[in-house]
Amino acid sequence: ADLSLRDDSNNRRVYCTDGASGSVALYYGDSSSGSKLDTTNTGVNVTGTVKSDALDIDGAVDIDTGSAEFNVNTGNGDFVVTTGTGDITFKSTDNSHSFALVAENDQNGNNTSAPDFCIRKTKVQKDSGGSTVTAYDMGDIRFESRADNGDNIGYARIKGSVVEQAATNTASDGDAKLDFMVMNGASTSAVSRLSVDKNGIEVTGNVSADGLTVDGSTTFNTGATANGVLIDGTGGGTGLQIRTSE
């Protein structure tokens, strides 16, 4: 037989159904509004809000918010997601959706800070002997698309790397480089076209600009290029002009 526990006002508090597959339901307040927690063959079903001091989940997590907002409020703490060898992926079935980092205004309406997007290694990379590796990747921002066969095609990348790391491993010891890479039609991977390091920039390919101002000495290394340095004024321009301040 089923078991029902009621209070003095005849409101149901606990209801247990009979049988090997019977469930247990817990109620709050006026029981006519329905149960708040029900046991099932796979766990529990909660109607309403769950509030706890901590949450430890051992297994897969599926959060279906419907059309509602999924809001994680950490107060003054950090929101940390830790994985083993797996990836962290945010998916949307609507391509118009975006991934945004937003710095909210304070209670007086003042925007006191701006959000940061940080790719960070927790430690400087070392080899199997414990020595600091002098050159290693720091991470990529990739722009990919899915091919018909299911493979991901990397059309563009922004890659950060350390090109020289001293063994003392302090903030001023490392020299870094940032590469802007795009797909080369003759290759299956993105290649660097613009590199930025402590000395400036290096371009692999052609540079097209509306103007050029150089403040300092200039060296043209044309290698084996047939035309050397060509200044073309045939388009109605003035060709080459050399000016002094006097």
mmCIF file of C-alpha atoms in Angstrom:
data_model
loop_
_atom_site.group_PDB
_atom_site.id
_atom_site.type_symbol
_atom_site.label_atom_id
_atom_site.label_comp_id
_atom_site.label_asym_id
_atom_site.label_seq_id
_atom_site.Cartn_x
_atom_site.Cartn_y
_atom_site.Cartn_z
ATOM 1 C CA ALA A 1 0.000 0.000 0.000
ATOM 2 C CA ASP A 2 1.041 3.605 -0.507
ATOM 3 C CA LEU A 3 2.140 5.682 2.453
ATOM 4 C CA SER A 4 1.060 9.312 2.948
ATOM 5 C CA LEU A 5 2.076 11.630 5.781
ATOM 6 C CA ARG A 6 -0.052 14.747 6.342
ATOM 7 C CA ASP A 7 0.021 17.654 8.826
ATOM 8 C CA ASP A 8 -2.806 18.919 11.036
ATOM 9 C CA SER A 9 -4.165 20.985 8.117
ATOM 10 C CA ASN A 10 -4.331 17.839 5.977
ATOM 11 C CA ASN A 11 -1.507 19.067 3.747
ATOM 12 C CA ARG A 12 0.535 16.216 2.346
ATOM 13 C CA ARG A 13 4.162 16.249 3.480
ATOM 14 C CA VAL A 14 5.517 12.878 2.286
ATOM 15 C CA TYR A 15 4.020 10.438 -0.185
ATOM 16 C CA CYS A 16 5.516 7.029 -0.897
ATOM 17 C CA THR A 17 4.180 4.762 -3.631
ATOM 18 C CA ASP A 18 4.206 1.025 -3.125
ATOM 19 C CA GLY A 19 6.229 -1.500 -5.087
ATOM 20 C CA ALA A 20 9.810 -2.177 -6.126
ATOM 21 C CA SER A 21 9.717 0.839 -8.460
ATOM 22 C CA GLY A 22 7.837 3.094 -6.054
ATOM 23 C CA SER A 23 8.847 6.722 -5.655
ATOM 24 C CA VAL A 24 8.990 9.147 -2.741
ATOM 25 C CA ALA A 25 7.680 12.709 -2.991
ATOM 26 C CA LEU A 26 8.351 15.589 -0.592
ATOM 27 C CA TYR A 27 6.045 18.603 -0.314
ATOM 28 C CA TYR A 28 6.259 22.144 1.040
ATOM 29 C CA GLY A 29 3.406 24.394 2.188
ATOM 30 C CA ASP A 30 0.091 23.803 0.465
ATOM 31 C CA SER A 31 0.427 20.359 -1.075
ATOM 32 C CA SER A 32 -2.001 21.290 -3.844
ATOM 33 C CA SER A 33 0.876 23.092 -5.581
ATOM 34 C CA GLY A 34 2.622 19.754 -6.141
ATOM 35 C CA SER A 35 5.740 18.079 -4.790
ATOM 36 C CA LYS A 36 9.138 19.763 -4.639
ATOM 37 C CA LEU A 37 11.345 16.668 -4.728
ATOM 38 C CA ASP A 38 10.584 13.279 -6.288
ATOM 39 C CA THR A 39 12.782 10.216 -6.421
ATOM 40 C CA THR A 40 13.056 8.406 -9.762
ATOM 41 C CA ASN A 41 14.780 5.285 -11.061
ATOM 42 C CA THR A 42 17.738 7.467 -12.134
ATOM 43 C CA GLY A 43 17.949 9.885 -9.186
ATOM 44 C CA VAL A 44 15.769 12.800 -8.088
ATOM 45 C CA ASN A 45 13.633 15.401 -9.819
ATOM 46 C CA VAL A 46 13.446 18.836 -8.188
ATOM 47 C CA THR A 47 10.733 21.375 -8.924
ATOM 48 C CA GLY A 48 12.025 24.835 -8.000
ATOM 49 C CA THR A 49 15.425 26.107 -6.901
ATOM 50 C CA VAL A 50 18.232 24.088 -5.323
ATOM 51 C CA LYS A 51 20.357 26.008 -2.812
ATOM 52 C CA SER A 52 23.440 24.410 -1.284
ATOM 53 C CA ASP A 53 26.721 25.359 0.358
ATOM 54 C CA ALA A 54 28.656 23.258 -2.147
ATOM 55 C CA LEU A 55 28.108 21.072 -5.205
ATOM 56 C CA ASP A 56 30.135 17.995 -6.120
ATOM 57 C CA ILE A 57 28.986 16.104 -9.227
ATOM 58 C CA ASP A 58 30.621 12.844 -10.236
ATOM 59 C CA GLY A 59 29.403 12.208 -13.774
ATOM 60 C CA ALA A 60 27.941 13.938 -16.813
ATOM 61 C CA VAL A 61 25.995 17.188 -16.398
ATOM 62 C CA ASP A 62 23.098 18.241 -18.629
ATOM 63 C CA ILE A 63 21.595 21.667 -17.887
ATOM 64 C CA ASP A 64 18.536 22.578 -19.956
ATOM 65 C CA THR A 65 17.474 26.158 -19.243
ATOM 66 C CA GLY A 66 14.925 26.276 -22.059
ATOM 67 C CA SER A 67 14.664 29.952 -22.962
ATOM 68 C CA ALA A 68 15.815 31.101 -19.509
ATOM 69 C CA GLU A 69 19.239 32.474 -18.613
ATOM 70 C CA PHE A 70 21.910 30.248 -17.049
ATOM 71 C CA ASN A 71 23.418 32.484 -14.394
ATOM 72 C CA VAL A 72 26.404 31.530 -12.229
ATOM 73 C CA ASN A 73 27.037 34.075 -9.464
ATOM 74 C CA THR A 74 30.322 33.420 -7.651
ATOM 75 C CA GLY A 75 30.253 36.612 -5.574
ATOM 76 C CA ASN A 76 33.880 37.613 -5.040
ATOM 77 C CA GLY A 77 35.188 34.151 -5.880
ATOM 78 C CA ASP A 78 36.444 32.604 -9.111
ATOM 79 C CA PHE A 79 34.486 30.341 -11.454
ATOM 80 C CA VAL A 80 36.803 27.440 -12.255
ATOM 81 C CA VAL A 81 36.076 24.489 -14.545
ATOM 82 C CA THR A 82 38.684 21.722 -14.320
ATOM 83 C CA THR A 83 38.988 18.906 -16.852
ATOM 84 C CA GLY A 84 41.441 16.073 -17.405
ATOM 85 C CA THR A 85 42.381 15.513 -21.033
ATOM 86 C CA GLY A 86 39.001 16.618 -22.394
ATOM 87 C CA ASP A 87 37.965 19.934 -23.967
ATOM 88 C CA ILE A 88 35.637 22.622 -22.655
ATOM 89 C CA THR A 89 33.167 23.454 -25.424
ATOM 90 C CA PHE A 90 30.344 25.994 -25.604
ATOM 91 C CA LYS A 91 27.841 25.106 -28.323
ATOM 92 C CA SER A 92 24.916 26.970 -29.836
ATOM 93 C CA THR A 93 22.470 25.743 -32.460
ATOM 94 C CA ASP A 94 21.949 29.369 -33.554
ATOM 95 C CA ASN A 95 24.974 30.774 -35.426
ATOM 96 C CA SER A 96 23.905 34.336 -34.576
ATOM 97 C CA HIS A 97 24.746 33.779 -30.900
ATOM 98 C CA SER A 98 28.051 35.053 -29.555
ATOM 99 C CA PHE A 99 30.359 34.391 -26.628
ATOM 100 C CA ALA A 100 30.684 37.614 -24.638
ATOM 101 C CA LEU A 101 32.679 38.723 -21.605
ATOM 102 C CA VAL A 102 30.814 41.591 -19.929
ATOM 103 C CA ALA A 103 31.945 43.876 -17.097
ATOM 104 C CA GLU A 104 28.781 44.990 -15.326
ATOM 105 C CA ASN A 105 28.358 48.477 -13.863
ATOM 106 C CA ASP A 106 28.563 48.925 -10.110
ATOM 107 C CA GLN A 107 25.543 49.876 -7.984
ATOM 108 C CA ASN A 108 25.986 53.565 -8.892
ATOM 109 C CA GLY A 109 25.977 52.883 -12.625
ATOM 110 C CA ASN A 110 29.721 53.424 -13.022
ATOM 111 C CA ASN A 111 31.676 51.093 -15.272
ATOM 112 C CA THR A 112 34.676 50.534 -13.016
ATOM 113 C CA SER A 113 36.557 47.867 -14.962
ATOM 114 C CA ALA A 114 36.913 46.059 -18.265
ATOM 115 C CA PRO A 115 36.904 42.276 -18.731
ATOM 116 C CA ASP A 116 40.074 40.323 -19.495
ATOM 117 C CA PHE A 117 40.376 37.185 -21.600
ATOM 118 C CA CYS A 118 43.456 35.327 -20.424
ATOM 119 C CA ILE A 119 45.152 32.207 -21.791
ATOM 120 C CA ARG A 120 47.530 31.170 -19.033
ATOM 121 C CA LYS A 121 49.884 28.309 -18.317
ATOM 122 C CA THR A 122 50.140 27.725 -14.593
ATOM 123 C CA LYS A 123 53.859 26.960 -14.797
ATOM 124 C CA VAL A 124 56.773 27.557 -17.145
ATOM 125 C CA GLN A 125 57.312 24.464 -19.267
ATOM 126 C CA LYS A 126 60.145 22.143 -18.242
ATOM 127 C CA ASP A 127 61.704 19.100 -19.860
ATOM 128 C CA SER A 128 61.883 15.586 -18.408
ATOM 129 C CA GLY A 129 65.045 16.510 -16.512
ATOM 130 C CA GLY A 130 63.431 19.476 -14.787
ATOM 131 C CA SER A 131 65.226 22.136 -16.821
ATOM 132 C CA THR A 132 63.297 25.138 -18.139
ATOM 133 C CA VAL A 133 62.356 24.804 -21.801
ATOM 134 C CA THR A 134 63.526 27.911 -23.626
ATOM 135 C CA ALA A 135 60.833 27.917 -26.322
ATOM 136 C CA TYR A 136 57.240 26.648 -26.192
ATOM 137 C CA ASP A 137 53.666 27.459 -27.189
ATOM 138 C CA MET A 138 51.460 29.491 -24.853
ATOM 139 C CA GLY A 139 48.147 28.854 -26.593
ATOM 140 C CA ASP A 140 46.025 29.618 -29.638
ATOM 141 C CA ILE A 141 42.826 31.381 -30.546
ATOM 142 C CA ARG A 142 41.508 29.404 -33.529
ATOM 143 C CA PHE A 143 38.905 30.165 -36.157
ATOM 144 C CA GLU A 144 37.606 26.846 -37.462
ATOM 145 C CA SER A 145 34.808 25.372 -39.546
ATOM 146 C CA ARG A 146 33.510 21.826 -39.847
ATOM 147 C CA ALA A 147 34.085 19.999 -43.135
ATOM 148 C CA ASP A 148 31.539 17.606 -44.661
ATOM 149 C CA ASN A 149 33.571 14.633 -43.419
ATOM 150 C CA GLY A 150 33.457 15.941 -39.836
ATOM 151 C CA ASP A 151 37.035 17.254 -39.700
ATOM 152 C CA ASN A 152 37.716 20.703 -38.251
ATOM 153 C CA ILE A 153 39.381 23.089 -40.728
ATOM 154 C CA GLY A 154 41.584 25.739 -39.119
ATOM 155 C CA TYR A 155 41.203 28.804 -41.325
ATOM 156 C CA ALA A 156 42.991 31.247 -39.047
ATOM 157 C CA ARG A 157 44.896 31.299 -35.744
ATOM 158 C CA ILE A 158 46.369 33.794 -33.318
ATOM 159 C CA LYS A 159 49.232 31.990 -31.643
ATOM 160 C CA GLY A 160 51.256 33.070 -28.619
ATOM 161 C CA SER A 161 54.625 31.533 -27.855
ATOM 162 C CA VAL A 162 57.704 32.018 -25.728
ATOM 163 C CA VAL A 163 60.786 32.160 -27.926
ATOM 164 C CA GLU A 164 63.363 32.449 -25.160
ATOM 165 C CA GLN A 165 62.881 31.741 -21.460
ATOM 166 C CA ALA A 166 65.770 32.136 -19.043
ATOM 167 C CA ALA A 167 66.267 29.516 -16.369
ATOM 168 C CA THR A 168 65.651 32.012 -13.545
ATOM 169 C CA ASN A 169 61.986 32.190 -14.653
ATOM 170 C CA THR A 170 61.001 35.687 -13.575
ATOM 171 C CA ALA A 171 58.571 38.040 -15.265
ATOM 172 C CA SER A 172 61.347 39.914 -17.093
ATOM 173 C CA ASP A 173 63.161 36.810 -18.354
ATOM 174 C CA GLY A 174 60.914 35.676 -21.195
ATOM 175 C CA ASP A 175 60.821 36.915 -24.778
ATOM 176 C CA ALA A 176 57.490 36.271 -26.466
ATOM 177 C CA LYS A 177 56.054 36.255 -29.972
ATOM 178 C CA LEU A 178 52.548 36.615 -31.350
ATOM 179 C CA ASP A 179 51.763 35.078 -34.751
ATOM 180 C CA PHE A 180 48.744 35.897 -36.889
ATOM 181 C CA MET A 181 48.187 32.878 -39.114
ATOM 182 C CA VAL A 182 45.835 32.212 -42.026
ATOM 183 C CA MET A 183 45.055 29.204 -44.204
ATOM 184 C CA ASN A 184 47.259 28.784 -47.246
ATOM 185 C CA GLY A 185 45.324 27.228 -50.138
ATOM 186 C CA ALA A 186 48.321 25.058 -51.003
ATOM 187 C CA SER A 187 48.559 23.687 -47.467
ATOM 188 C CA THR A 188 46.247 21.986 -44.995
ATOM 189 C CA SER A 189 47.272 24.192 -42.079
ATOM 190 C CA ALA A 190 47.445 27.899 -41.265
ATOM 191 C CA VAL A 191 50.790 29.649 -41.832
ATOM 192 C CA SER A 192 52.099 32.792 -40.167
ATOM 193 C CA ARG A 193 51.769 36.029 -42.176
ATOM 194 C CA LEU A 194 52.429 38.548 -39.393
ATOM 195 C CA SER A 195 54.697 38.041 -36.378
ATOM 196 C CA VAL A 196 55.061 40.499 -33.506
ATOM 197 C CA ASP A 197 57.996 40.284 -31.102
ATOM 198 C CA LYS A 198 60.222 42.558 -29.026
ATOM 199 C CA ASN A 199 61.960 43.877 -32.171
ATOM 200 C CA GLY A 200 58.783 44.879 -34.007
ATOM 201 C CA ILE A 201 56.849 43.068 -36.725
ATOM 202 C CA GLU A 202 57.749 40.668 -39.512
ATOM 203 C CA VAL A 203 55.498 40.186 -42.525
ATOM 204 C CA THR A 204 55.581 37.115 -44.742
ATOM 205 C CA GLY A 205 54.001 38.155 -48.040
ATOM 206 C CA ASN A 206 52.937 41.488 -49.511
ATOM 207 C CA VAL A 207 51.982 44.641 -47.616
ATOM 208 C CA SER A 208 49.344 46.926 -49.118
ATOM 209 C CA ALA A 209 48.959 50.308 -47.404
ATOM 210 C CA ASP A 210 47.511 53.740 -48.160
ATOM 211 C CA GLY A 211 50.625 55.374 -46.760
ATOM 212 C CA LEU A 212 53.912 54.718 -44.989
ATOM 213 C CA THR A 213 55.774 56.877 -42.500
ATOM 214 C CA VAL A 214 59.143 55.673 -41.225
ATOM 215 C CA ASP A 215 60.764 57.414 -38.274
ATOM 216 C CA GLY A 216 64.305 56.039 -38.280
ATOM 217 C CA SER A 217 66.749 54.238 -40.540
ATOM 218 C CA THR A 218 65.368 51.972 -43.275
ATOM 219 C CA THR A 219 66.925 48.919 -44.907
ATOM 220 C CA PHE A 220 65.468 47.209 -47.987
ATOM 221 C CA ASN A 221 66.670 43.634 -48.415
ATOM 222 C CA THR A 222 65.279 42.509 -51.774
ATOM 223 C CA GLY A 223 67.243 39.283 -51.972
ATOM 224 C CA ALA A 224 67.068 37.913 -55.526
ATOM 225 C CA THR A 225 63.985 39.924 -56.501
ATOM 226 C CA ALA A 226 64.326 41.062 -60.118
ATOM 227 C CA ASN A 227 62.912 44.572 -59.668
ATOM 228 C CA GLY A 228 64.747 45.381 -56.462
ATOM 229 C CA VAL A 229 62.951 48.379 -54.916
ATOM 230 C CA LEU A 230 60.301 49.696 -57.328
ATOM 231 C CA ILE A 231 58.517 53.014 -56.757
ATOM 232 C CA ASP A 232 55.772 53.296 -59.346
ATOM 233 C CA GLY A 233 54.346 56.746 -60.065
ATOM 234 C CA THR A 234 52.542 55.829 -63.277
ATOM 235 C CA GLY A 235 49.141 55.928 -61.584
ATOM 236 C CA GLY A 236 49.091 59.734 -61.576
ATOM 237 C CA GLY A 237 51.263 60.138 -58.483
ATOM 238 C CA THR A 238 54.494 62.047 -58.140
ATOM 239 C CA GLY A 239 56.813 59.046 -58.054
ATOM 240 C CA LEU A 240 59.676 59.504 -55.595
ATOM 241 C CA GLN A 241 60.037 62.701 -53.560
ATOM 242 C CA ILE A 242 62.850 63.386 -51.100
ATOM 243 C CA ARG A 243 62.225 66.294 -48.726
ATOM 244 C CA THR A 244 64.235 67.961 -46.003
ATOM 245 C CA SER A 245 63.107 70.209 -43.184
ATOM 246 C CA GLU A 246 65.074 73.171 -44.613
#
